[in-house]
Every structure is written in C-alpha cells, then in structure tokens.
Coordinates of C-alpha atoms in Angstrom, one line a residue:
X31 CA 0.0 0.0 0.0
X32 CA 1.5 3.3 -1.0
X33 CA -1.5 5.7 -1.4
X34 CA -4.8 5.5 0.5
X35 CA -7.9 7.5 -0.5
X36 CA -9.9 8.4 2.6
X37 CA -13.6 8.4 1.6
X38 CA -14.7 10.6 4.4
X39 CA -14.3 14.1 5.9
X40 CA -13.6 15.9 9.1
X41 CA -11.8 14.6 12.1
X42 CA -11.9 10.9 11.0
X43 CA -10.3 11.7 7.7
X44 CA -7.5 13.6 9.6
X45 CA -7.1 10.6 12.0
X46 CA -6.6 8.1 9.2
X47 CA -4.2 10.4 7.4
X48 CA -2.1 10.8 10.5
X49 CA -1.5 7.0 10.8
X50 CA -0.9 6.7 7.0
X51 CA 1.9 9.3 7.3
X52 CA 3.4 7.4 10.2
X53 CA 3.5 4.3 8.1
X54 CA 5.0 6.2 5.1
X55 CA 1.8 6.0 3.1
X56 CA 0.4 8.9 1.1
X57 CA -3.2 10.0 1.7
X58 CA -5.8 11.3 -0.7
X59 CA -8.7 13.5 0.4
X60 CA -12.0 13.9 -1.5
X61 CA -14.2 16.8 -0.7
X62 CA -17.5 18.5 -1.2
X63 CA -17.7 22.2 -2.3
X64 CA -18.3 23.4 1.3
X65 CA -15.2 21.5 2.5
X66 CA -12.7 22.9 0.1
X67 CA -11.0 24.9 2.9
X68 CA -11.4 22.3 5.6
X69 CA -8.3 21.1 7.5
X70 CA -8.6 17.5 6.4
X71 CA -8.1 18.7 2.8
X72 CA -5.0 20.6 3.7
X73 CA -3.6 17.6 5.6
X74 CA -3.8 15.2 2.6
X75 CA -0.9 14.7 0.2
X76 CA -3.4 15.0 -2.7
X77 CA -7.0 16.1 -2.9
X78 CA -9.8 15.6 -5.4
X79 CA -13.0 17.7 -5.6
X80 CA -16.2 15.6 -5.9
X81 CA -18.3 18.4 -7.4
X82 CA -21.4 18.8 -5.2
X83 CA -22.5 20.1 -1.9
X84 CA -24.7 17.5 -0.3
X85 CA -23.7 14.1 1.0
X86 CA -25.7 12.4 -1.7
X87 CA -23.8 14.4 -4.4
X88 CA -20.4 13.7 -2.8
X89 CA -19.4 11.3 0.0
X90 CA -22.3 8.9 -0.8
X91 CA -21.6 8.8 -4.6
X92 CA -19.6 5.6 -5.2
X93 CA -18.9 6.5 -8.9
X94 CA -17.3 9.8 -8.0
X95 CA -15.2 8.3 -5.2
X96 CA -13.9 5.6 -7.5
X97 CA -13.1 8.2 -10.2
X98 CA -11.2 10.1 -7.6
X99 CA -9.2 7.1 -6.7
X100 CA -8.3 6.5 -10.4
X101 CA -7.4 10.2 -10.9
X102 CA -5.2 10.3 -7.8
X103 CA -3.5 7.0 -8.3
X104 CA -4.7 5.6 -5.0
X105 CA -4.3 1.9 -4.5
X106 CA -6.5 1.5 -1.4
X107 CA -9.6 3.1 0.1
X108 CA -10.3 3.7 3.8
X109 CA -14.0 4.5 4.4
X110 CA -13.7 6.0 7.9
X111 CA -17.1 5.8 9.6
X112 CA -20.5 6.9 8.5
X113 CA -21.3 7.6 4.8
X114 CA -20.3 4.4 2.8
X115 CA -18.3 2.7 5.5
X116 CA -20.9 -0.1 6.0
X117 CA -22.1 -0.3 2.4
X118 CA -21.3 -3.8 1.1
X119 CA -21.8 -2.6 -2.5
X120 CA -19.2 0.1 -2.0
X121 CA -16.7 -2.5 -0.6
X122 CA -17.3 -4.8 -3.6
X123 CA -17.0 -1.8 -6.0
X124 CA -13.6 -0.8 -4.5
X125 CA -12.3 -4.4 -4.8
X126 CA -13.7 -4.8 -8.3
X127 CA -11.7 -1.7 -9.3
X128 CA -8.5 -3.4 -8.3
X129 CA -8.1 -1.4 -5.0
X130 CA -7.4 -2.6 -1.5
X131 CA -10.5 -2.2 0.8
X132 CA -9.5 -1.2 4.3
X133 CA -12.4 -2.9 6.1
X134 CA -14.1 -6.2 6.6
X135 CA -15.2 -8.5 3.7
X136 CA -18.2 -7.3 1.8
X137 CA -20.1 -10.5 2.7
X138 CA -19.6 -9.7 6.4
X139 CA -20.9 -6.2 5.9
X140 CA -23.9 -7.5 4.1
X141 CA -24.6 -10.1 6.7
X142 CA -24.5 -7.4 9.5
X143 CA -26.2 -4.7 7.3
X144 CA -29.4 -6.6 7.6
X145 CA -29.7 -6.2 11.3
X146 CA -32.6 -8.6 11.7
X147 CA -30.8 -11.4 9.8
X148 CA -27.7 -10.5 11.9
X149 CA -29.8 -11.2 15.1
X150 CA -30.9 -14.5 13.7
X151 CA -27.3 -15.4 13.0
X152 CA -26.1 -14.4 16.5
X153 CA -28.9 -16.4 18.1
X154 CA -27.6 -19.5 16.2
X155 CA -24.1 -18.7 17.5
X156 CA -25.4 -18.6 21.1
X157 CA -25.3 -14.9 21.6
X158 CA -28.4 -13.5 23.5
X159 CA -30.6 -11.1 21.5
X160 CA -33.7 -8.9 21.9
X161 CA -37.1 -9.5 20.3
X162 CA -37.3 -7.8 16.9
X163 CA -39.5 -7.4 13.9
X164 CA -38.9 -6.5 10.3
X165 CA -40.9 -3.8 8.5
X166 CA -40.8 -4.0 4.7
X167 CA -41.3 -1.0 2.5
X168 CA -45.0 -1.5 2.1
X169 CA -45.7 -3.2 5.4
X170 CA -48.0 -1.7 8.0
X171 CA -45.9 -0.9 11.2
X172 CA -47.6 -3.4 13.5
X173 CA -45.3 -3.9 16.6
X174 CA -45.5 -7.5 17.8
X175 CA -42.5 -7.1 20.0
X176 CA -44.3 -5.1 22.7
X177 CA -44.1 -1.5 23.8
X178 CA -42.0 0.6 24.3
X179 CA -40.4 -0.2 21.0
X180 CA -37.4 1.2 19.2
X181 CA -37.6 2.0 15.5
X182 CA -34.1 1.5 14.0
X183 CA -32.4 2.0 10.6
X184 CA -31.0 -1.2 9.3
X185 CA -28.2 0.4 7.3
X186 CA -26.5 2.7 9.8
X187 CA -26.0 4.1 13.3
X188 CA -25.1 7.3 15.0
X189 CA -28.7 7.7 16.3
X190 CA -29.9 8.5 12.8
X191 CA -33.1 6.8 11.7
X192 CA -34.0 5.9 15.3
X193 CA -37.1 6.6 17.3
X194 CA -38.5 5.4 20.7
X195 CA -42.3 4.8 20.5
X196 CA -44.4 4.3 23.6
X197 CA -47.9 4.1 22.1
X198 CA -49.2 2.2 19.1
X199 CA -50.8 5.4 17.8
X200 CA -47.4 7.0 17.3
X201 CA -45.8 4.1 15.5
X202 CA -46.7 4.9 11.9
X203 CA -45.3 8.4 12.0
X204 CA -42.1 7.3 13.8
X205 CA -41.5 4.7 11.1
X206 CA -42.0 7.2 8.3
X207 CA -39.7 9.7 9.9
X208 CA -37.0 7.1 10.6
X209 CA -37.1 6.0 7.0
X210 CA -36.6 9.5 5.7
X211 CA -33.7 10.1 8.1
X212 CA -32.1 6.8 7.1
X213 CA -32.4 7.6 3.4
X214 CA -30.8 11.0 3.9
X215 CA -27.9 9.6 6.0
X216 CA -27.2 6.2 4.5
X217 CA -29.1 6.0 1.2
X218 CA -31.2 3.1 2.5
X219 CA -34.6 3.5 4.2
X220 CA -35.0 0.0 5.6
X221 CA -36.0 0.0 9.3
X222 CA -37.0 -2.5 11.9
X223 CA -38.5 -2.7 15.4
X224 CA -36.7 -3.8 18.5
X225 CA -37.8 -4.2 22.1
X226 CA -36.8 -1.0 24.0
X227 CA -35.1 -1.7 27.4
X228 CA -35.5 1.2 29.8
X229 CA -32.6 2.1 32.1
X230 CA -30.1 -0.1 30.4
X231 CA -26.4 0.5 29.6
X232 CA -24.8 0.5 26.2
X233 CA -21.6 -1.6 26.3
X234 CA -19.7 -2.6 23.2
X235 CA -16.7 -4.8 22.5
X236 CA -13.9 -3.8 20.1
X237 CA -12.8 -6.7 17.9
X238 CA -9.9 -7.2 15.5
X239 CA -9.5 -10.1 13.1
X240 CA -7.0 -10.8 10.4
X241 CA -7.2 -12.8 7.2
X242 CA -5.3 -15.7 8.8
X243 CA -8.2 -16.6 11.2
X244 CA -6.9 -14.8 14.2
X245 CA -9.6 -12.8 16.2
X246 CA -9.2 -10.9 19.4
X247 CA -11.3 -8.6 21.5
X248 CA -9.8 -5.4 22.9
X249 CA -12.1 -5.1 25.9
X250 CA -15.2 -3.0 26.3
X251 CA -16.4 0.6 26.0
X252 CA -19.2 2.2 27.9
X253 CA -21.4 4.4 25.7
X254 CA -24.5 5.1 27.8
X255 CA -24.4 8.9 27.8
X256 CA -26.5 9.6 24.7
X257 CA -28.9 12.2 23.4
X258 CA -31.2 11.3 20.5
X259 CA -29.7 7.8 20.8
X260 CA -26.3 9.2 19.7
X261 CA -23.3 8.8 22.0
X262 CA -21.7 12.0 23.4
X263 CA -19.5 10.5 26.1
X264 CA -17.7 7.1 25.9
X265 CA -15.2 5.5 28.2
X266 CA -13.1 2.4 28.6
X267 CA -13.3 0.2 30.6
X268 CA -16.9 0.2 31.7
X269 CA -17.5 1.0 35.4
X270 CA -20.3 -1.6 35.3
X271 CA -18.3 -4.5 34.0
X272 CA -16.2 -6.8 36.2
X273 CA -13.6 -9.3 35.1
X274 CA -16.1 -12.2 34.8
X275 CA -18.6 -10.2 32.8
X276 CA -15.8 -8.8 30.6
X277 CA -14.6 -12.3 29.8
X278 CA -18.1 -13.5 28.9
X279 CA -19.0 -10.5 26.8
X280 CA -15.6 -10.7 25.1
X281 CA -16.0 -14.4 24.3
X282 CA -19.4 -13.7 22.8
X283 CA -18.0 -10.9 20.7
X284 CA -15.3 -13.2 19.3
X285 CA -18.0 -15.9 18.6
X286 CA -20.0 -13.3 16.8
X287 CA -17.0 -12.3 14.7
X288 CA -16.2 -15.9 13.8
X289 CA -19.8 -16.6 12.9
X290 CA -19.6 -14.1 10.0
X291 CA -16.0 -14.7 9.0
X292 CA -15.0 -11.2 10.2
X293 CA -11.7 -9.6 9.7
X294 CA -10.3 -6.0 10.2
X295 CA -11.7 -3.7 12.9
X296 CA -15.3 -3.9 14.2
X297 CA -17.5 -3.5 17.2
X298 CA -20.0 -5.8 18.7
X299 CA -22.6 -3.8 20.5
X300 CA -24.6 -5.0 23.5
X301 CA -27.3 -3.8 25.8
X302 CA -26.5 -4.4 29.5
X303 CA -29.5 -4.7 31.8
X304 CA -29.5 -3.8 35.4
X305 CA -29.6 -7.5 36.4
X306 CA -26.3 -8.2 34.6
X307 CA -27.9 -9.8 31.5
X308 CA -26.9 -8.5 28.1
X309 CA -28.3 -8.7 24.6
X310 CA -26.7 -8.4 21.2
X311 CA -27.7 -5.2 19.3
X312 CA -25.5 -5.2 16.2
X313 CA -22.0 -5.4 14.7
X314 CA -20.6 -2.1 13.5
X315 CA -18.5 -3.3 10.6
X316 CA -16.1 -0.3 10.7
X317 CA -14.0 1.8 13.0
X318 CA -16.0 3.5 15.7
X319 CA -16.0 7.2 16.6
X320 CA -15.0 6.3 20.1
X321 CA -12.0 4.1 19.1
X322 CA -9.5 6.4 20.8
X323 CA -10.5 5.3 24.3
X324 CA -9.6 1.7 23.4
X325 CA -6.3 2.9 22.0
X326 CA -5.6 4.8 25.2
X327 CA -6.1 1.8 27.5
X328 CA -4.4 -0.8 25.3
X329 CA -1.6 1.2 23.6
X330 CA -2.8 0.1 20.2
X331 CA -3.2 2.2 17.0
X332 CA -6.4 0.6 15.6
X333 CA -6.0 2.4 12.2
X334 CA -2.5 0.9 11.9
X335 CA -3.9 -2.5 12.6
X336 CA -6.6 -1.9 10.0
X337 CA -4.0 -1.0 7.3
X338 CA -1.8 -4.0 8.2
X339 CA -4.7 -6.4 8.1
X340 CA -5.9 -5.0 4.7
X341 CA -2.3 -5.6 3.5
X342 CA -2.6 -9.3 4.4
X343 CA -0.5 -9.2 7.5
X344 CA -1.2 -11.1 10.7
X345 CA -2.2 -9.4 13.9
X346 CA 0.9 -8.3 15.7
X347 CA -0.4 -9.6 19.1
X348 CA -2.6 -12.2 20.7
X349 CA -5.4 -12.0 23.2
X350 CA -3.1 -12.7 26.1
X351 CA -0.9 -9.8 25.1
X352 CA -3.6 -7.3 25.8
X353 CA -4.2 -5.6 29.2
X354 CA -6.1 -2.6 30.5
X355 CA -4.0 0.3 31.5
X356 CA -5.9 3.0 33.5
X357 CA -9.1 4.6 32.3
X358 CA -9.9 6.8 29.3
X359 CA -13.0 9.0 28.6
X360 CA -13.9 10.7 25.3
X361 CA -16.4 13.5 24.8
X362 CA -17.9 14.6 21.4
X363 CA -17.9 18.4 21.1
X364 CA -20.9 19.3 18.8
X365 CA -22.2 22.5 17.4
X366 CA -25.5 22.3 19.2
X367 CA -27.5 23.8 22.0
X368 CA -28.3 21.5 24.9
X369 CA -30.5 24.2 26.4
X370 CA -32.7 23.9 23.4
X371 CA -33.1 20.2 23.2
X372 CA -29.7 19.7 21.6
X373 CA -30.7 21.3 18.4
X374 CA -27.8 21.6 15.9
X375 CA -26.2 25.0 15.6
X376 CA -24.6 26.7 12.6
X377 CA -22.3 29.6 12.2
X378 CA -18.6 30.5 11.8
X379 CA -16.0 29.5 14.3
X380 CA -14.4 32.7 15.5
X381 CA -12.0 30.8 17.7
X382 CA -11.0 27.2 18.2
X383 CA -8.0 26.3 20.4
X384 CA -7.6 23.2 22.7
X385 CA -5.7 23.8 25.9
X386 CA -2.0 23.3 26.3
X387 CA -2.6 21.8 29.8
X388 CA -3.9 19.4 31.0
X389 CA -2.6 17.0 28.4
X390 CA -5.4 15.5 26.4
X391 CA -5.8 14.0 23.0
X392 CA -7.9 16.1 20.5
X393 CA -9.3 14.9 17.2
X394 CA -10.8 17.8 15.4
X395 CA -12.1 18.5 12.0
X396 CA -12.2 22.3 12.3
X397 CA -10.1 25.4 12.6
X398 CA -10.7 29.1 13.3
X399 CA -12.8 30.4 10.5
X400 CA -14.5 27.0 9.7
X401 CA -18.2 27.4 8.8
X402 CA -20.5 24.9 10.4
X403 CA -23.4 24.4 8.0
X404 CA -26.5 22.2 7.7
X405 CA -25.2 19.6 5.2
X406 CA -23.2 17.4 7.5
X407 CA -22.9 16.1 11.1
X408 CA -22.1 19.0 13.5
X409 CA -19.3 17.2 15.2
X410 CA -16.4 19.7 15.9
X411 CA -14.0 17.5 17.8
X412 CA -13.4 14.6 20.1
X413 CA -11.4 15.2 23.3
X414 CA -10.0 12.2 25.1
X415 CA -8.4 12.0 28.6
X416 CA -6.4 9.0 29.8
X417 CA -5.4 8.7 33.5
X418 CA -4.6 6.0 36.1
X419 CA -8.2 6.2 37.5
X420 CA -11.6 7.0 36.3
X421 CA -12.0 10.0 38.6
X422 CA -8.7 11.5 37.4
X423 CA -9.7 11.0 33.8
X424 CA -13.1 12.7 34.4
X425 CA -11.6 15.7 36.2
X426 CA -8.8 16.1 33.7
X427 CA -11.2 16.0 30.8
X428 CA -13.7 18.5 32.4
X429 CA -10.9 21.0 33.0
X430 CA -9.6 20.6 29.5
X431 CA -13.0 21.4 28.2
X432 CA -13.3 24.4 30.3
X433 CA -9.9 25.6 29.1
X434 CA -10.8 25.0 25.4
X435 CA -11.2 28.2 23.5
X436 CA -14.4 28.1 21.4
X437 CA -16.2 31.1 20.1
X438 CA -18.7 31.9 17.3
X439 CA -20.9 28.8 17.5
X440 CA -23.1 27.4 20.3
X441 CA -21.7 24.1 21.5
X442 CA -22.3 21.4 24.1
X443 CA -18.9 22.0 25.7
X444 CA -20.3 23.3 29.0
X445 CA -22.9 20.5 29.1
X446 CA -20.2 17.9 28.7
X447 CA -18.1 19.4 31.5
X448 CA -21.2 19.4 33.7
X449 CA -21.8 15.7 33.0
X450 CA -18.2 14.8 33.8
X451 CA -18.6 16.6 37.2
X452 CA -22.1 15.2 38.0
X453 CA -22.3 12.8 41.0
X454 CA -24.3 10.2 39.1
X455 CA -21.7 10.0 36.4
X456 CA -18.8 10.0 38.8
X457 CA -20.4 7.2 40.8
X458 CA -20.5 5.0 37.6
X459 CA -24.3 4.6 37.9
X460 CA -25.3 6.4 34.8
X461 CA -27.5 4.6 32.3
X462 CA -28.9 5.5 28.8
X463 CA -31.6 7.5 30.7
X464 CA -29.0 9.9 32.2
X465 CA -29.5 12.8 29.7
X466 CA -33.3 12.8 30.1
X467 CA -33.2 12.4 33.9
X468 CA -30.1 14.3 35.2
X469 CA -30.2 18.0 35.9
X470 CA -27.2 19.3 34.0
X471 CA -27.2 22.9 32.8
X472 CA -27.2 23.2 29.0
X473 CA -24.9 26.2 29.1
X474 CA -22.6 27.5 31.7
X475 CA -24.3 29.8 34.3
X476 CA -21.7 32.3 35.5
X477 CA -22.2 33.9 38.9
X478 CA -23.0 37.6 39.1
X479 CA -19.4 38.3 40.2
X480 CA -18.1 36.3 37.2
X481 CA -20.4 38.3 34.9
X482 CA -19.3 41.6 36.4
X483 CA -15.6 40.7 36.1
X484 CA -16.0 39.6 32.5
X485 CA -18.0 42.7 31.6
X486 CA -15.2 45.0 33.1
X487 CA -12.6 43.0 31.1
X488 CA -14.6 43.4 27.9
X489 CA -15.3 47.1 28.4
X490 CA -11.6 47.9 29.1
X491 CA -10.4 45.7 26.3
X492 CA -12.7 47.7 24.0
X493 CA -11.4 51.0 25.4
X494 CA -7.7 49.8 24.9
X495 CA -8.5 48.9 21.3
X496 CA -10.1 52.2 20.6
X497 CA -7.2 54.0 22.3
X498 CA -4.6 52.1 20.3
X499 CA -6.4 53.0 17.1
X500 CA -6.5 56.7 17.9
X501 CA -3.1 57.8 19.4
X502 CA -3.2 61.5 18.3
X503 CA -4.4 64.4 20.5
X504 CA -6.7 65.5 17.7
X505 CA -8.9 62.4 18.3
X506 CA -9.4 63.2 22.0
X507 CA -12.6 65.1 23.2
X508 CA -12.3 68.9 22.9
X509 CA -11.4 70.6 26.1
X510 CA -9.5 67.5 27.5
X511 CA -6.6 68.9 29.6
X512 CA -4.7 65.8 30.4
X513 CA -6.1 65.3 33.9
X514 CA -8.8 62.6 33.6
X515 CA -10.7 61.2 30.6
X516 CA -14.4 61.8 30.4
X517 CA -16.5 58.9 31.7
X518 CA -17.5 56.1 29.4
X519 CA -19.9 53.2 29.7
X520 CA -20.8 49.9 28.0
X521 CA -23.9 47.8 28.4
X522 CA -23.7 44.0 27.9
X523 CA -26.3 41.3 27.9
X524 CA -25.7 37.7 29.0
X525 CA -28.8 35.5 28.8
X526 CA -31.5 37.5 30.6
X527 CA -28.9 39.5 32.6
X528 CA -27.9 43.1 31.7
X529 CA -24.6 44.5 33.0
X530 CA -23.7 48.1 32.7
X531 CA -20.0 49.1 33.2
X532 CA -19.1 52.8 33.7
X533 CA -15.4 53.7 33.8
X534 CA -13.1 56.7 33.9
X535 CA -9.4 56.8 33.3
X536 CA -7.5 58.4 36.2
X537 CA -4.2 60.4 36.2
X538 CA -2.1 57.3 37.0
X539 CA -3.6 55.3 34.1
X540 CA -5.8 53.1 36.2
X541 CA -9.6 53.1 36.0
X542 CA -12.4 54.0 38.3
X543 CA -15.1 51.4 37.5
X544 CA -18.7 51.1 38.5
X545 CA -20.5 47.8 37.8
X546 CA -23.7 46.8 39.5
X547 CA -23.6 48.4 42.9
X548 CA -19.8 48.2 43.2
X549 CA -17.2 50.8 42.7
X550 CA -13.8 49.4 41.9
X551 CA -10.3 50.3 40.9
X552 CA -9.0 48.4 37.9
X553 CA -5.7 48.4 36.2
X554 CA -4.9 46.9 32.7
X555 CA -1.6 45.1 33.0
X556 CA -1.4 43.8 29.5
X557 CA -3.8 44.0 26.6
X558 CA -3.1 42.7 23.1
X559 CA -5.0 41.0 20.3
X560 CA -6.8 38.1 21.8
X561 CA -6.1 38.6 25.5
X562 CA -6.2 40.9 28.5
X563 CA -4.6 40.7 31.9
X564 CA -5.9 43.1 34.6
X565 CA -6.3 43.8 38.2
X566 CA -9.8 44.4 39.7
X567 CA -9.3 45.6 43.2
X568 CA -6.7 43.2 44.6
X569 CA -7.5 40.3 42.2
X570 CA -5.4 39.4 39.2
X571 CA -7.5 38.1 36.3
X572 CA -6.5 36.9 32.8
X573 CA -8.9 36.3 29.9
X574 CA -8.6 35.2 26.4
X575 CA -10.7 37.6 24.3
X576 CA -12.5 37.0 21.0
X577 CA -14.9 39.3 19.3
X578 CA -17.2 39.2 16.3
X579 CA -19.1 42.5 15.7
X580 CA -20.5 43.4 19.1
X581 CA -20.3 39.9 20.5
X582 CA -17.6 39.2 23.0
X583 CA -16.3 35.9 24.3
X584 CA -14.2 36.0 27.5
X585 CA -12.3 32.8 28.1
X586 CA -11.3 32.6 31.8
X587 CA -11.4 30.3 34.8
X588 CA -14.3 27.9 34.6
X589 CA -14.9 28.4 30.9
X590 CA -16.2 30.9 28.5
X591 CA -18.7 33.8 29.1
X592 CA -20.5 35.3 26.1
X593 CA -21.5 39.0 26.3
X594 CA -23.5 40.8 23.7
X595 CA -22.7 44.5 23.7
X596 CA -25.7 46.7 23.2
X597 CA -25.8 49.5 20.7
X598 CA -25.8 52.9 22.3
X599 CA -28.4 54.1 19.8
X600 CA -30.2 51.0 18.8
X601 CA -32.3 50.9 15.7
X602 CA -36.0 50.5 16.0
X603 CA -36.8 46.8 15.3
X604 CA -40.0 45.3 14.0
X605 CA -41.8 43.2 16.6
X606 CA -42.1 39.5 16.0
X607 CA -45.5 38.3 14.7
X608 CA -47.6 37.4 17.7
X609 CA -48.1 33.7 17.8
X610 CA -45.5 33.1 15.2
X611 CA -43.6 29.8 15.2
X612 CA -40.1 30.1 13.8
X613 CA -37.5 27.7 12.5
X614 CA -35.1 26.6 15.3
X615 CA -32.2 26.3 12.8
X616 CA -31.5 26.5 9.1
X617 CA -32.8 23.5 7.1
X618 CA -35.3 22.3 4.6
X619 CA -39.0 21.6 5.1
X620 CA -39.7 17.9 4.9
X621 CA -43.4 18.0 5.6
X622 CA -46.2 20.4 6.5
X623 CA -49.0 19.0 8.6
X624 CA -51.4 21.9 8.8
X625 CA -53.3 24.4 6.7
X626 CA -54.7 27.9 7.4
X627 CA -57.9 27.5 9.5
X628 CA -57.0 24.2 11.0
X629 CA -57.8 23.8 14.7
X630 CA -54.9 22.0 16.5
X631 CA -54.3 20.7 20.0
X632 CA -51.4 21.4 22.3
X633 CA -48.4 19.4 21.0
X634 CA -49.8 18.8 17.5
X635 CA -47.2 18.4 14.8
X636 CA -47.1 21.4 12.5
X637 CA -43.9 21.2 10.4
X638 CA -40.9 18.8 10.1
X639 CA -37.5 20.2 9.2
X640 CA -34.4 18.3 8.1
X641 CA -31.0 19.6 9.1
X642 CA -27.6 17.8 9.4
X643 CA -29.3 14.5 8.5
X644 CA -31.7 14.6 11.4
X645 CA -35.4 15.5 11.5
X646 CA -36.7 18.1 13.9
X647 CA -40.4 18.5 14.8
X648 CA -42.0 21.9 15.2
X649 CA -45.1 21.4 17.4
X650 CA -47.9 23.6 18.7
X651 CA -47.0 25.2 22.1
X652 CA -50.7 25.4 22.8
X653 CA -54.1 24.7 21.3
X654 CA -55.2 27.2 18.7
X655 CA -56.2 27.9 15.1
X656 CA -53.6 28.0 12.4
X657 CA -53.3 31.4 10.6
X658 CA -50.8 31.8 7.8
X659 CA -48.5 29.0 6.8
X660 CA -45.3 30.5 5.3
X661 CA -43.6 27.3 4.0
X662 CA -44.2 24.3 1.9
X663 CA -42.4 21.0 1.3
X664 CA -38.9 21.6 0.0
X665 CA -38.7 25.2 1.3
X666 CA -35.2 26.2 2.5
X667 CA -35.4 28.2 5.8
X668 CA -32.9 30.1 7.9
X669 CA -32.9 30.0 11.7
X670 CA -35.6 32.3 13.0
X671 CA -37.7 32.3 9.8
X672 CA -41.4 32.4 10.4
X673 CA -43.0 29.0 9.6
X674 CA -46.6 29.1 10.9
X675 CA -48.8 31.7 12.7
X676 CA -50.9 30.1 15.5
X677 CA -53.8 32.0 16.9
X678 CA -55.8 31.4 20.1
X679 CA -58.6 28.8 20.1
X680 CA -61.8 30.2 18.6

C-alpha cells in the first residue's frame, strides 16, 4: 500500500491520514464544495473535488469516489465511519476496481447490514438477542415485540433513523420519519422494530481479526451517555463490567465475529440490563467514533492494525498480550444547543484552540474560520483524557473542556463538562436514561461576580483597542486637559442579565469602575489582540478575548462567558409576529401537517425540518387555530424564519 484514499471528511479523515503518514503511506482527500478549505483537505498529500454540496452528491456517490481514486493514483480506500463505511456494494466496487479495501469483507458487511438477519445469525451462535420485527417498504408498522419499541435504521447508526415509541398510535409516524432520516444519512430507508429496554447501559466490545483466522477482542467501552440515541461520552473500561462479565462478553463478541468470518476492525454492541444480563444489538463493521479510548487503555493504534490487516499481515499480538492500562474517557464536542433540546447550531468558528494543559488527545475537523453548515454532522471535535483512575480522567477532561477556547458557534462544551462533574456520572451509575433524567445545565451559568468581572474586562479591552487606534491628541474630546478622561460606559447582555459598566481613566492610568452596585479600581496590565490581563481591586485576572461584531467571548477560569454589547443608539426593530412559530435552525422543510384555518391541539405536529441529516419536529405550544402557513415541502429556511402563525382557540 503506498497511497490511500480516505472516503470521508472531518476529524476521522485527519485521523486516518495521520497514521498513514506514520507508516509512510500517502493520503488522498475527497471533498464537497463546502469542505474545500477544511483542515482535512490541507492535511492530505493529494485532494480531489467531488463536485457537489450534499452528502448524496459527494461522499455517498460511489462512482465519484472511484473516479477520484483513479485520478489520484490511489491503490487503497479507507472509508472512515458513516457515509459508505458499512455499504457492502461500495466495498465490492472498491475491490472490483482493483483497489485494497481497508475494512471487513463485503459479505460480512452485508450479513450485518441486515440487522434482523444478523440477530438470527447471532442467536444461532449462542449470543443472546432482543425480540425484533422486520418492516418492509410496504408493510404496516404493527409492533408485535411489545411497547415501548425502538424503530431503527437497518443500514446505519449514530442515532440517525432511530425513534422510541411508547404508544401504538405513534408508530406509523415514527417509522416514516426514521425511513426519511435513514435515506438521507445512508441512502437506505430499511427500518425494523426492537424491544426497548428502559434504564439499560450501552456496552460494546472492540474486535480485530486478520485474514489468517486470528480474532481478538480489545475489551469493552461504555457508551451510555447519549442524546437522540447518539453517543456523546464514551469510556473504557466500563464501570459496570467486572472481570467475569468482561470475559463472557468478550468471548461472545469473538464468537459473533467468527460466525460471520469477520476480519479487520469492528465493534459488537450489547445492551446491558440492570440485572447483569446482556443482549446483542448489532455489529458495526467499521472503525467507531469512540475508538481512541480503546487505543488509550491498550496502547494500540487501531488504524495501523486496519491497514496492516488489509495488506494481508497477521495481527501483531494475541489475546493474552492485551491488558487494560488505566481509564480513558472521550467526549464529542458538537455545534448544538443542549439548552434547546440539543438542536444543531450553525455559524462560523471565530476561535478554536484546545488547551496546552492538562494534556489530552484532541481529534478535530475544524479550525478558526470554519463554517458549520447544515449539510453534515455538526461534530467539531473529540477530546480524550487518559489517567490512572476514572475519577482522574473525568476531572482532567472536564478541566480541558473548560480551558478549550471556542467562540462563534453554540456548542455542548459546557454541558459535557457538567456531566463529567455530575455525582451520578462519577459514581459510575449512569444509564442510557441519564441525559433525560439528570439536571445538568445546557450552558454555563456564570455567577453575578463572574459576569461583572467579564464585563469589566470586555469594556476595558474595547477601550484599549479604541485608544490604540487613535493615538493623536486630535482624536481626543475637545477641552480635555490631560487630567482625567471623560466617563465612558458599556452595556452587555448575557442571557437575561444586563450588565452596565461605567469607567473613567485616572491620572495614573488606572480606571475607576462602577459595575452593578460596586465601585472598583481596575488596572490593565497587558492588553493585546486576543487577551487581556488586569487587576480588579486586589484580584489578578486573565482572559482570552474573542470578538465578532458586538459579541464578546471572555475565556477565563471555569470556561467561556459570552457577552453581547448593546448599541448605544439601537435601531427600531420590528416586533415579531404574535403567535409566530419560527425555524429553530437552518434547514429544509420535509413535511407540512397543517393548513390555514386548522384547529390544533397542544403538541400537535405542525412542520418537520431536516438539518444535518436529522429530522426536527415543530409542534404547537398550545391549542389554537392556524393562521398563515409560510412554508411548503422543499422550502429552505434560515434559523428564525417564520413558519406558521398560530392564533388562540376560537
């Protein structure tokens, strides 16, 4: 192997390229129009444009990817995860083109791609499974596995094409929505039903197999912290698994791999019940997003093993050579708003800088200036901490998140840090119900003192910037005699808090500051682009500072505080339409369920939007009568666009 085309994007493309470089193998990137300036394209030795903007036009187009391989002279293809990574037709097409496929055999992918057939195969191999039922394209969704039931996409994962249904009346709509999501994400709308186990844990086993019949497991990962059935925190080993359970689950995972003739990297996923029983869910026939935690506790490079296996080499170790070293935890930093139901967020990254200390592993697909749009998954980065104990790993990772400099896009960073410090997580008792049940703030809630300090820092940083831009006496106010500067003030808003800072320069260059009810003396010690050090009273404070227009981000102890500076002479703004329901994010309208004049109940479905390969329901906040409907199927909307006007009941 001398040149590998990575048929993916973002952080996983960069991850594969890094190992390729370490092995002396060139890498080839393929990219959509919106990714032309992305870091993974710059990291590659060669890059080929796919000519399109959507996933269907680019990363899901087998013909375009094979053409790119031919143009670039690649002799192998690594699919990463997502997109075509579990598409047996793609694996066969790669091999038919004379290229090396860095993944499991196409037959194994096909066997596990039909998840119901996979369950039957696992049951024959002696692996415990959950009750399930197939739903064909024209079948009525009649759940004979009992309620609650989980609707799942057969072709993929990552929480896409998945719905929990508690009542028979809601099943048909859930199946239709899951099919649409599955088509958008994987190009395959096949779904099935599975018994939903409440309060369970998600535990998976990493497997590796070579073409010489050797198969090993690399222990387990705990992936129970999920929102929308998509993992956001993963760790290894699981706090719920002891040595005996680990041995049994590992043996079942190896049996599952042997039953389908598996080789290369894969993951056998299980549901672990509170009583210690476990059930086979599926085999992910690819590298997992959370593979770094396994690498951390085993010392392996799983991408290196993938490439070696694809090249026909034997595994470089046996089962007895593997041991668990310490504990590793990974978080997925997404552009999304946990305070708004984890809705995806869009925008431009004004700042992105992981911390120097504490030492953590960062896998990112973005850089300052990156634009987060609606076409692809909003994952910004994965951050991984490895330590001798679980408590140390959690604390190190939380601090690293708080010290990460992010500005310009709403993220789940604060939420993740809150989970890592939550007593239920630290106790090891968290289940898949954690996100719904635990009280973790969606965004950081600074104290009044923290807000006041940040507002003073922003006000003085702005004053210093204006002063640096106007050094001549002619720019100073008329009548100024060199004694004191005239008073200035700035007004900031953070959430529902308004903070006014009044300040005056004194003869010795310090500042008299009034904020809230306090009068303070402040001194700017150092102020340069991107940072300010100052004393407020007797306290020394340092902030990283990022601005975009009149928005400020102050990066200090405990995390980031966003402040929106108010215009001194604001323009008159048009009031929002009373009763108007707006788009929570940019996207396209998948379906419209009401018409003008319809009477609707509280919670009735009005409009369904699709953004970032996930569907989002806009429902009625109260009973009423529909007025104007401003969108139709296929409409493209921006965040805040008016969708439907809902009046009071007649």
